[in-house]
Short mmCIF file of C-alpha atoms in Angstrom, two decimals:
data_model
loop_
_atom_site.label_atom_id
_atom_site.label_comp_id
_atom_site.label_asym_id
_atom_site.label_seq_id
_atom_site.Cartn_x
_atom_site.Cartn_y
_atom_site.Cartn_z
CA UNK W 879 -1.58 59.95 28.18
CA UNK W 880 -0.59 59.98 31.73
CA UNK W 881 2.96 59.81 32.97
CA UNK W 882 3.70 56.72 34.93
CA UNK W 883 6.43 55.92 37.54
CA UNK W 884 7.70 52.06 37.41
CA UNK W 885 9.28 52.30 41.40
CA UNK W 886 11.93 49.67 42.99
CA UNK W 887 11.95 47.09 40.20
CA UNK W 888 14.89 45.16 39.66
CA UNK W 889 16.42 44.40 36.05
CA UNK W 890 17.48 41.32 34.12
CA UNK W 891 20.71 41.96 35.78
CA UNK W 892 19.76 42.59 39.08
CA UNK W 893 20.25 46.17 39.22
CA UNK W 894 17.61 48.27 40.96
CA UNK W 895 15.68 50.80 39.60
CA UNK W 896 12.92 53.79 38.77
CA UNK W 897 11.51 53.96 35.68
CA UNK W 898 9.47 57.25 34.47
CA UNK W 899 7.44 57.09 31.32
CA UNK W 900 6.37 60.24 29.05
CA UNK W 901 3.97 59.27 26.59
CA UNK W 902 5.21 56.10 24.52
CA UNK W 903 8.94 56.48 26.02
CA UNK W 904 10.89 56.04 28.95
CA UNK W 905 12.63 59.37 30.37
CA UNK W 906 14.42 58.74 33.22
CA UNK W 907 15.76 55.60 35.23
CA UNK W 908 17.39 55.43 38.16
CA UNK W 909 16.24 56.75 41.74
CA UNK W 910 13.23 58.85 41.08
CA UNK W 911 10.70 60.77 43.09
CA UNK W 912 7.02 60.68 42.68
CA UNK W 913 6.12 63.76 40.06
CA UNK W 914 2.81 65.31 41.08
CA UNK W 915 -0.39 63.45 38.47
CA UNK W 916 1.39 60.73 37.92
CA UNK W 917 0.90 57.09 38.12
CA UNK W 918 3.08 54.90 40.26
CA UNK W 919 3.38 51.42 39.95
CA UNK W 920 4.58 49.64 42.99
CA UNK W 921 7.45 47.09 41.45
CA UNK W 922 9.25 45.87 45.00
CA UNK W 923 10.22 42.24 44.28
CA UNK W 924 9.23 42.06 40.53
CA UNK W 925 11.53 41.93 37.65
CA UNK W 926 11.66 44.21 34.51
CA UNK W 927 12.05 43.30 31.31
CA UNK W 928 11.14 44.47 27.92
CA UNK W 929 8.14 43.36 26.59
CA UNK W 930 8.11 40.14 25.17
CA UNK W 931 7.89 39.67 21.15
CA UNK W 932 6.37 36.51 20.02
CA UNK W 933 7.46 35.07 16.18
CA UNK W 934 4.53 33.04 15.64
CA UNK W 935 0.81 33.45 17.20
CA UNK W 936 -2.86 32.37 15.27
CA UNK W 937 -5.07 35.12 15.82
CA UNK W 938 -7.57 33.41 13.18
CA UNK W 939 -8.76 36.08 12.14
CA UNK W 940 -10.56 36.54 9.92
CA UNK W 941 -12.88 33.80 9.36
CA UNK W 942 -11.86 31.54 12.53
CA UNK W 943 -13.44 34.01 15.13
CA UNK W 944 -14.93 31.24 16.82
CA UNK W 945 -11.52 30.55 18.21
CA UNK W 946 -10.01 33.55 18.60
CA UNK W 947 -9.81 37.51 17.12
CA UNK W 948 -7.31 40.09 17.26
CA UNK W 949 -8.73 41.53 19.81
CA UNK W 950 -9.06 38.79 22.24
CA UNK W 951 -5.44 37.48 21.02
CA UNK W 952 -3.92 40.63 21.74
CA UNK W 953 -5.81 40.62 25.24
CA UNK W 954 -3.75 37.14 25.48
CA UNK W 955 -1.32 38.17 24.74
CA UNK W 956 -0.87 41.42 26.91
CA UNK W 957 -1.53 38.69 29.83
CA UNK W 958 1.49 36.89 28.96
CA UNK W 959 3.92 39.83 29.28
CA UNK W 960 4.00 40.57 25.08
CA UNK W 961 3.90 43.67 23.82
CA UNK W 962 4.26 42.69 19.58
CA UNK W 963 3.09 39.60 18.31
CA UNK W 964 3.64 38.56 14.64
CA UNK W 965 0.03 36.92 13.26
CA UNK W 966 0.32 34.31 11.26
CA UNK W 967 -1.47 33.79 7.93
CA UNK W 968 -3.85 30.95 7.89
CA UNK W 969 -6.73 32.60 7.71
CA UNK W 970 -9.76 32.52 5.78
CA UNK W 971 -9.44 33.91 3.16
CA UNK W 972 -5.07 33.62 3.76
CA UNK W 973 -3.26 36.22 4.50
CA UNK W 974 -1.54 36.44 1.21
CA UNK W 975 -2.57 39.68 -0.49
CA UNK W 976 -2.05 43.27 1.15
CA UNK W 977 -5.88 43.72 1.69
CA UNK W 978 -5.74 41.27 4.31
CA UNK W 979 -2.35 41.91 5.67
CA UNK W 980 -3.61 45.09 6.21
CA UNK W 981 -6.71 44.06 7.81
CA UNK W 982 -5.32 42.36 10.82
CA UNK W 983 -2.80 45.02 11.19
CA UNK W 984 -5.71 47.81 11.75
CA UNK W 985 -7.40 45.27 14.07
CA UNK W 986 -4.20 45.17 16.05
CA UNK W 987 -4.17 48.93 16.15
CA UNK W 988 -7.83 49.27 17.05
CA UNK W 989 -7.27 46.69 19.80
CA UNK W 990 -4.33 48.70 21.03
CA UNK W 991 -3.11 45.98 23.31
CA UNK W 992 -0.01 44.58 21.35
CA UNK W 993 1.70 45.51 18.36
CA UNK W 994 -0.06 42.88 15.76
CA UNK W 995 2.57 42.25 12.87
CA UNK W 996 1.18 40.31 10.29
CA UNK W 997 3.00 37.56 8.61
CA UNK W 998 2.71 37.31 5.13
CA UNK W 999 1.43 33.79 3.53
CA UNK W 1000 4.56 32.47 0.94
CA UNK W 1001 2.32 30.84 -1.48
CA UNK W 1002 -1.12 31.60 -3.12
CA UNK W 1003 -3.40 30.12 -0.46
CA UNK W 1004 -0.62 28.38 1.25
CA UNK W 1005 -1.53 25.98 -1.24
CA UNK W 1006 2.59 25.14 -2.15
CA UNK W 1007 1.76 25.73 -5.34
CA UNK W 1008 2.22 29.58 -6.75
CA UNK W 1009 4.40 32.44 -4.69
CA UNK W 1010 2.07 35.01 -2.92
CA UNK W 1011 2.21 38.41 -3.11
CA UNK W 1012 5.33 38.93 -0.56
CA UNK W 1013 7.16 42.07 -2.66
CA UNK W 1014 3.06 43.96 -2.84
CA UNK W 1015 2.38 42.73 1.06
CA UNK W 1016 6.45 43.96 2.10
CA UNK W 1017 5.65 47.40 0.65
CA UNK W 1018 1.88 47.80 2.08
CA UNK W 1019 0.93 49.66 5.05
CA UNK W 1020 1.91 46.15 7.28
CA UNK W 1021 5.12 46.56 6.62
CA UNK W 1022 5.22 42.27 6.16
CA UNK W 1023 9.03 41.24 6.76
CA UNK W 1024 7.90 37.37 7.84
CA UNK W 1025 6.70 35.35 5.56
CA UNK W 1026 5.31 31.61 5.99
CA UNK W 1027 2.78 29.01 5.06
CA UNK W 1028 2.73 28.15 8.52
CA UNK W 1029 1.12 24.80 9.03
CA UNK W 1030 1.65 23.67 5.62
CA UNK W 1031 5.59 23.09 4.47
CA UNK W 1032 6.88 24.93 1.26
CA UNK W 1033 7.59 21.42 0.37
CA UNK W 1034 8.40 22.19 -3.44
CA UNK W 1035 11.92 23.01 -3.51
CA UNK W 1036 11.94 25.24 -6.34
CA UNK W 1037 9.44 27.56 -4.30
CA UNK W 1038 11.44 27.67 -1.48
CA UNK W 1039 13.96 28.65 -3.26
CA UNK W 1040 12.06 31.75 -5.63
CA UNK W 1041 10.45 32.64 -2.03
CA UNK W 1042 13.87 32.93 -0.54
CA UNK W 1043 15.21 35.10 -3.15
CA UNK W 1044 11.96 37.25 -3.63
CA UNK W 1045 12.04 37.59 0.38
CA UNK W 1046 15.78 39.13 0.17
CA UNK W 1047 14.90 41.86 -2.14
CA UNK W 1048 12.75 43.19 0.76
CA UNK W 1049 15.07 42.04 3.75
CA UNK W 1050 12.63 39.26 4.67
CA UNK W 1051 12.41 36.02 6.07
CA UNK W 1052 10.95 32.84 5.19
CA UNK W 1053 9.72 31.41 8.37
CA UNK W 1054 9.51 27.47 7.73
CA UNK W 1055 7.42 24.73 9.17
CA UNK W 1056 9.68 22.14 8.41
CA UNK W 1057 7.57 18.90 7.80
CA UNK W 1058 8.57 16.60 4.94
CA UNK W 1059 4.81 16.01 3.93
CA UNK W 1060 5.30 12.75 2.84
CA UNK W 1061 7.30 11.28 5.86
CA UNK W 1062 4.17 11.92 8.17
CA UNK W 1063 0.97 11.25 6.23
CA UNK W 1064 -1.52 9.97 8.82
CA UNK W 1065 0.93 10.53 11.56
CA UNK W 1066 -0.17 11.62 14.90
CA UNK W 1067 2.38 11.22 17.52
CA UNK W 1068 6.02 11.27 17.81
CA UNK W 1069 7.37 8.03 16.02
CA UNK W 1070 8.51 6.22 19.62
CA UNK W 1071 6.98 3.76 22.21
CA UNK W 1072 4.58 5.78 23.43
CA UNK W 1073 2.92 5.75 19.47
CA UNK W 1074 3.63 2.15 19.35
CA UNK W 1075 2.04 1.46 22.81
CA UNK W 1076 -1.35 3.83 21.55
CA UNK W 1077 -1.42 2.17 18.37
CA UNK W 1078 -0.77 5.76 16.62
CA UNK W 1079 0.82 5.95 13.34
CA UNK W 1080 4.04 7.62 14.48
CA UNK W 1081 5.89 11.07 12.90
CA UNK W 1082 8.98 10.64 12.38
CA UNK W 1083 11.48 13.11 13.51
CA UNK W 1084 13.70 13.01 10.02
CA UNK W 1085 10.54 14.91 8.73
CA UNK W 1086 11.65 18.11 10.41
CA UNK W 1087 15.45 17.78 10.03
CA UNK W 1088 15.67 16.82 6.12
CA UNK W 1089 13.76 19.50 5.82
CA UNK W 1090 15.51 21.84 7.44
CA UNK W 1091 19.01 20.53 5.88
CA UNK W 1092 17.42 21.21 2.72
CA UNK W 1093 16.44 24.72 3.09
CA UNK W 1094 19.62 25.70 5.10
CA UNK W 1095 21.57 24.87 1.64
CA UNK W 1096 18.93 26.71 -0.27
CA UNK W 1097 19.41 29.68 2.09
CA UNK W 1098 23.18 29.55 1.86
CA UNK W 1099 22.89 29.27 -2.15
CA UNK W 1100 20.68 32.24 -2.36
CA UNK W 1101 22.00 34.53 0.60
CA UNK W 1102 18.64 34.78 2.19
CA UNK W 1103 17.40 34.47 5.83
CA UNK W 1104 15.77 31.57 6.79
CA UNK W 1105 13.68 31.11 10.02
CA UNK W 1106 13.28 27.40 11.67
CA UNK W 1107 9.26 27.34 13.02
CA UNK W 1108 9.01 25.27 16.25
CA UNK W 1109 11.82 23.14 16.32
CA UNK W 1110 11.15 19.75 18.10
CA UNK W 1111 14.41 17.38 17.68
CA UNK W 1112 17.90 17.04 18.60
CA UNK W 1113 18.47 15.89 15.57
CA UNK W 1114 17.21 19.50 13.74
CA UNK W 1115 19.24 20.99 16.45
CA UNK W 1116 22.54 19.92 14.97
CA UNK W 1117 21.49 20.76 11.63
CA UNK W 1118 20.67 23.94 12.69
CA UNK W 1119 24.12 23.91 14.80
CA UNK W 1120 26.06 23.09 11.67
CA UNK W 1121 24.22 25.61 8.99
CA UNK W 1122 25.49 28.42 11.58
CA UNK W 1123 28.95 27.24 11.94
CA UNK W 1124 28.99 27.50 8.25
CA UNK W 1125 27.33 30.98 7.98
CA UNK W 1126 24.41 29.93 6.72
CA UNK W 1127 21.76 33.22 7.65
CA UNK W 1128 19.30 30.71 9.81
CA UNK W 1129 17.92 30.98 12.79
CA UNK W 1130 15.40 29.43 14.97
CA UNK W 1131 12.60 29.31 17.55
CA UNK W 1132 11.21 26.60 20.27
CA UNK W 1133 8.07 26.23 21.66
CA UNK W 1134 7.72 26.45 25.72
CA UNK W 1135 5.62 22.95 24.94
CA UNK W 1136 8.86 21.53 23.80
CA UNK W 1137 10.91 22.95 26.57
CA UNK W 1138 8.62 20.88 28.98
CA UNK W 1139 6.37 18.68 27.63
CA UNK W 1140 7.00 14.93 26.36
CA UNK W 1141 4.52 11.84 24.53
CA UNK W 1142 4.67 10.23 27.45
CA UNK W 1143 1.74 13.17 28.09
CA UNK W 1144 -0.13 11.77 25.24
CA UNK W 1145 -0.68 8.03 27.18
CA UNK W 1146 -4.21 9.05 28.30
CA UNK W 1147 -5.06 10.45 24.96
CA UNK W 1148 -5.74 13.92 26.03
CA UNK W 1149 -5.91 15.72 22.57
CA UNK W 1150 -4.64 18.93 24.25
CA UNK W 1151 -1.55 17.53 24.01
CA UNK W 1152 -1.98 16.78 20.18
CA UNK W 1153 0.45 19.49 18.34
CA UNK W 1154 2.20 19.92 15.15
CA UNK W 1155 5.36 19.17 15.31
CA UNK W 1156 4.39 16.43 18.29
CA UNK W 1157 6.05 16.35 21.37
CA UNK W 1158 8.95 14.53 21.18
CA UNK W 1159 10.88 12.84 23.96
CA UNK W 1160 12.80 13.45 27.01
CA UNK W 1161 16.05 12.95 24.98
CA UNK W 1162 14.63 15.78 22.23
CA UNK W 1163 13.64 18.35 25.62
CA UNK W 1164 17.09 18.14 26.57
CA UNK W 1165 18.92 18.61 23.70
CA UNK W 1166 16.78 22.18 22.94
CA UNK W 1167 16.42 23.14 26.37
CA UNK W 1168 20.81 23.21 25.76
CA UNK W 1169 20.49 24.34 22.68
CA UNK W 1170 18.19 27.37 23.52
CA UNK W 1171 20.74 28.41 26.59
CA UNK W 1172 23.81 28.56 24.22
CA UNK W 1173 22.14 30.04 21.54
CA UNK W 1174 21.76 27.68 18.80
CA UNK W 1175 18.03 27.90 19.10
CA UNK W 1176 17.63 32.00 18.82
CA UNK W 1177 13.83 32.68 20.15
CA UNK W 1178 10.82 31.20 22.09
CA UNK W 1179 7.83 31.68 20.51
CA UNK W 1180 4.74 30.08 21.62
CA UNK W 1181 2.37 28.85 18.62
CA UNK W 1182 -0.56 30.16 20.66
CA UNK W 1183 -3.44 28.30 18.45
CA UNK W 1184 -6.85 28.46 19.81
CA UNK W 1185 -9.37 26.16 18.84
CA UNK W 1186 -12.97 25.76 19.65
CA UNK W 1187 -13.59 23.08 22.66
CA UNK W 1188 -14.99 21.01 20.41
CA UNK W 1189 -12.43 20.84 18.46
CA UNK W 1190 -10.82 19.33 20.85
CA UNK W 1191 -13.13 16.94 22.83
CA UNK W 1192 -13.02 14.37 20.42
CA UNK W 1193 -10.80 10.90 20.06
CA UNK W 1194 -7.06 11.73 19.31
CA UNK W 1195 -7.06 10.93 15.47
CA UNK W 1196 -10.17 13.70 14.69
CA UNK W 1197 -8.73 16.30 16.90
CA UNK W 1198 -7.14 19.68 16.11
CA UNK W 1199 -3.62 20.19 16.10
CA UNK W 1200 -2.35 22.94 19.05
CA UNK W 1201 -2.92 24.80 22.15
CA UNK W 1202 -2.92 27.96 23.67
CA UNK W 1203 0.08 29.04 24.94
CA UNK W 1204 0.76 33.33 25.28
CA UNK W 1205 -0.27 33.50 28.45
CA UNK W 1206 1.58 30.93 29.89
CA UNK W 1207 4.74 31.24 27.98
CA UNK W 1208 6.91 33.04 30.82
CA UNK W 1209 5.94 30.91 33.24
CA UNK W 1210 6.69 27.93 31.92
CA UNK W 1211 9.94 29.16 30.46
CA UNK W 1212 10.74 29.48 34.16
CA UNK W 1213 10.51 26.42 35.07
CA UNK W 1214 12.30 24.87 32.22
CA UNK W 1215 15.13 27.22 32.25
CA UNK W 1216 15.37 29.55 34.81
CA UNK W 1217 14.22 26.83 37.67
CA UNK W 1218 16.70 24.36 35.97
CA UNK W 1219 19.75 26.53 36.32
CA UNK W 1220 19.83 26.31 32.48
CA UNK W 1221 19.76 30.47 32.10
CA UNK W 1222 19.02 33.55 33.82
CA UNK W 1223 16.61 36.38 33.35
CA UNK W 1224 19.12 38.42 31.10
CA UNK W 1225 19.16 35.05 28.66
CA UNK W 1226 15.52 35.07 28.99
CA UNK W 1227 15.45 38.36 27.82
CA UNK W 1228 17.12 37.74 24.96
CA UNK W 1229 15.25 34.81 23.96
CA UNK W 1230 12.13 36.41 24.73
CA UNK W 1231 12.50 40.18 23.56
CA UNK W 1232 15.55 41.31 21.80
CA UNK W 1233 16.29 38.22 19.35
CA UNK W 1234 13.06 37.70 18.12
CA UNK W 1235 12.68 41.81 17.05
CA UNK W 1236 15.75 41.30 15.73
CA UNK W 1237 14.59 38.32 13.39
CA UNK W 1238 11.61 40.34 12.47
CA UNK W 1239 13.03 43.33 11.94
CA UNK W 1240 11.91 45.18 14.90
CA UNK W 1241 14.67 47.76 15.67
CA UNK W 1242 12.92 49.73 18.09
CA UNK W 1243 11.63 46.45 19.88
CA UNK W 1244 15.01 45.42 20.50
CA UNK W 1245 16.42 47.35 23.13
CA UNK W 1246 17.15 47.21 26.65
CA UNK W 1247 15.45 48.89 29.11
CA UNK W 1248 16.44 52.51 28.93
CA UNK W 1249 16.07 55.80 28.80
CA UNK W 1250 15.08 56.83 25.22
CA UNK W 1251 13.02 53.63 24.23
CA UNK W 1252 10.01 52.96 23.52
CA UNK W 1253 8.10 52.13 26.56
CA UNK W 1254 7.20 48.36 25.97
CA UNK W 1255 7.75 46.82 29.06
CA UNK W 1256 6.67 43.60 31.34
CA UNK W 1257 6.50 43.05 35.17
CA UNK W 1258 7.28 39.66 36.76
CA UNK W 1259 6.82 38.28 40.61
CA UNK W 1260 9.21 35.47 39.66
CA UNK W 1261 8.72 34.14 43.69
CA UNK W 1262 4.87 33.39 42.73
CA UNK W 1263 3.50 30.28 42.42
CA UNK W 1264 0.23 28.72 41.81
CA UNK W 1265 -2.09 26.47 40.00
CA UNK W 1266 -3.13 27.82 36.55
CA UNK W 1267 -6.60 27.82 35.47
CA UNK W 1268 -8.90 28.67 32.96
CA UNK W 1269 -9.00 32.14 34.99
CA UNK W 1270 -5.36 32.68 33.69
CA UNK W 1271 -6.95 32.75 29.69
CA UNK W 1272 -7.76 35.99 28.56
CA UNK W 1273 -7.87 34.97 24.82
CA UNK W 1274 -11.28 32.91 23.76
CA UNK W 1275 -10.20 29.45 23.60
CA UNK W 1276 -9.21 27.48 26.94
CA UNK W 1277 -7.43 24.51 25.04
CA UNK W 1278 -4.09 24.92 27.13
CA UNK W 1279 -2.48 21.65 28.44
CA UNK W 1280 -1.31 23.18 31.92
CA UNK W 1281 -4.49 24.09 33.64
CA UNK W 1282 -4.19 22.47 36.86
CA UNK W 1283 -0.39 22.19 36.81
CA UNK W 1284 1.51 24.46 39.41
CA UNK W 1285 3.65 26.65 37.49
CA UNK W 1286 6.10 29.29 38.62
CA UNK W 1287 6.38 33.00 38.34
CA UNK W 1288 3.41 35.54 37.65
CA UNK W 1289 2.85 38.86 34.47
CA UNK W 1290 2.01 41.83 36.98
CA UNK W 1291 1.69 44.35 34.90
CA UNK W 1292 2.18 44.88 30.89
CA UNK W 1293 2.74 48.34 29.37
CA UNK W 1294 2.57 49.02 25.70
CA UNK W 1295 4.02 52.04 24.08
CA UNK W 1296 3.25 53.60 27.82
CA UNK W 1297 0.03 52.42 27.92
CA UNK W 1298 -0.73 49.98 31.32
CA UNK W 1299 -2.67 46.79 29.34
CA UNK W 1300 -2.46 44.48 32.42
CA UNK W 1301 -2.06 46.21 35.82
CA UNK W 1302 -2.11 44.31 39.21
CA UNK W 1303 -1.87 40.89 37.33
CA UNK W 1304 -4.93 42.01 36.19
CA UNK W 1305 -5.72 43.16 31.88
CA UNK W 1306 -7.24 45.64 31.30
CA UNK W 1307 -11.02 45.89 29.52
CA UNK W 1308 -11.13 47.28 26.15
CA UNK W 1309 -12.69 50.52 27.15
CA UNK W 1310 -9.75 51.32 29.49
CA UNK W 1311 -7.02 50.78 27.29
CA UNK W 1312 -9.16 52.86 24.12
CA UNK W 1313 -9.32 55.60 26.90
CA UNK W 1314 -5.30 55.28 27.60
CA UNK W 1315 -5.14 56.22 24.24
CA UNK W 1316 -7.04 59.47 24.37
#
């Protein structure tokens, strides 16, 4: 592997600096000169940061390659600024054995673009019925410390609670979607005027937040960590609030959707905009855009799910839930926080990187930049603007609700475990980064 110089960038703090990187770690920061062989990458303007860590991204593979693989998540992925992204498990068959755990972790190492860490089904299937394999999957060679049925709520309390207290014999997490499944049968927009006005059965937002008050009790009774998926409402933001102020072990993520994104985007039926949990309303994007600057809300992570554009291009009620979202993430995070005055880059930072490899047990993913760490690292022109477009997708779906939209900032270059992935805004082809490697 080549040594590579990082030259004039400027930190989460503003401080200016060098970087040098030796083989997967840095070496040396501060003012540096050029060694002879090595790279340089010219950082005048652009930020730093560590590489970002995303909680909770569908890869879909295997058996939904039409949407998306490993490889061409990770290449998403590496376009966004990450550097580890935790897969989730509904897959076909589900990731709920260590055969296929395993699986997608290989395919994230023979993509070599992001660390892929798989996440670990709860229940047989995801099915809500029988617990999965999470002690066998924990102890396998992918090292599974997240585990979630991910679109489908561990609705049976009972469940929840075995998976909670299986999970803390291997320091684990149960990662929840937290949708009471019988509040929002048929449901398919935020319960609110804008439903009423499409003639949409609406989801109500006590869905999420019973839920959630229920498992933070079950979490507190068994002294396990619990993780809040994609939290959409004020209301589950005061739950969340008060389980921490009684040291409940919870914690939580948002979705850069629901840091920026209302139903009023639904009015012209524009299934890209058709997500589970819905977007909620202006009242709901304030409360967590607050409640991720002061901390109540622990992570962003982006739900990246790709579907098929037919999956998509069909009235509202047949659609497909999600959209794309790694390789805008950053960007819109910018405008909805940074842009705001909400929080700064070193908030970002910890939103973005250190807090969610803390959650999944990421030590070594966790760290500042500095010298002795692994060399996972992102560069940002945060003065760029400009309209994204389907140009901006590296994965293999293009259902993302902002092309067209002008959206701050701009991923110059990625580098994973020293290894350039995106240089010059630009990600690298597979070839490239398999020859890195050598």
């Amino acid at each position: 592997m080549t040594s590579t110089r990082i030259s004039g960038a400027r930190l989460a703090d503003g401080t200016r600096t060098d970087v040098r990187i030796d083989g997967r770690v840095i070496v040396e920061t501060g003012s540096l000169p050029a060694a002879a062989g090595e790279r340089t990458i010219d950082a005048d303007g652009l930020l730093l940061l560590p590489g970002f860590v995303d909680l909770h991204t569908h890869l879909r593979q295997p058996g939904g390659e039409g949407a998306e693989t490993v490889l061409t998540g990770s290449r998403a992925a590496a376009a966004g600024g990450y550097t580890t992204i935790h897969a989730m498990p509904n897959t076909t068959p589900v990731a709920d054995t260590p055969g296929v755990v395993e699986q997608v972790a290989a395919l994230g190492e023979e993509a070599g673009y992001v660390d892929v860490r798989p996440i670990g089904a709860v229940s047989k299937g995801r099915a809500g019925e029988q617990l999965a394999e999470l002690v066998a999957m924990a102890r396998s060679r992918a090292r599974v410390r997240l585990f979630s049925d991910d679109g489908s709520c561990v609705a049976d309390p009972l469940l929840m609670r075995r998976a909670l207290e299986y999970a803390r014999i291997v320091d684990g997490v149960i990662a929840q979607h937290a949708e009471e499944p019988r509040l929002t049968a048929g449901a398919q927009l935020h319960d609110g005027a804008v439903a009423a006005d499409l003639g949409l059965k609406g989801w109500p937002a006590v869905a999420e937040e019973a839920i959630i008050a229920r498992d933070a009790l079950l979490a507190e009774s068994t002294g396990s960590r619990l993780h809040v998926c994609h939290v959409s409402t004020a209301g589950s933001v005061e739950v969340i609030r008060w389980a921490k102020a009684r040291g409940i072990r919870i914690t939580a993520e948002v979705t850069p959707h629901h840091l920026w994104l209302t139903d009023e985007s639904a009015r012209g039926y524009d299934a890209r905009y058709k997500v589970n949990p819905p977007l909620r309303t202006d009242e709901d994007v304030t409360v967590l855009r607050a409640a991720l600057a002061d901390a109540t809300i622990d992570a962003v992570a982006t739900d990246h799910a790709p579907h098929p554009a037919e999956a998509k291009r069909s009235e509202w009620s047949a659609a497909a839930m999600g959209m794309v979202g790694l390789e805008s993430a950053v960007l819109v995070v910018q405008a909805a926080m940074i842009e705001t005055g909400l929080m700064g880059w070193p908030e970002v930072e910890r939103a973005m990187s250190r807090r969610p490899a803390e959650i999944g047990g990421l030590a070594a993913a966790a760290g500042p930049v500095a010298v002795g760490r692994t060399a996972d690292l992102v560069l940002l022109d945060p003065t760029a603007r400009r309209t994204f477009a389907v140009t901006d997708l590296a994965g293999r779906s293009t259902n993302s609700p902002y092309l067209g939209q002008t959206l701050p900032g701009r991923v110059i270059a990625t580098v994973f475990r020293g290894v350039p992935t995106v240089l010059d805004g630009r990600v690298r082809e597979p070839e490239e980064v398999v020859a890195a490697w050598a």
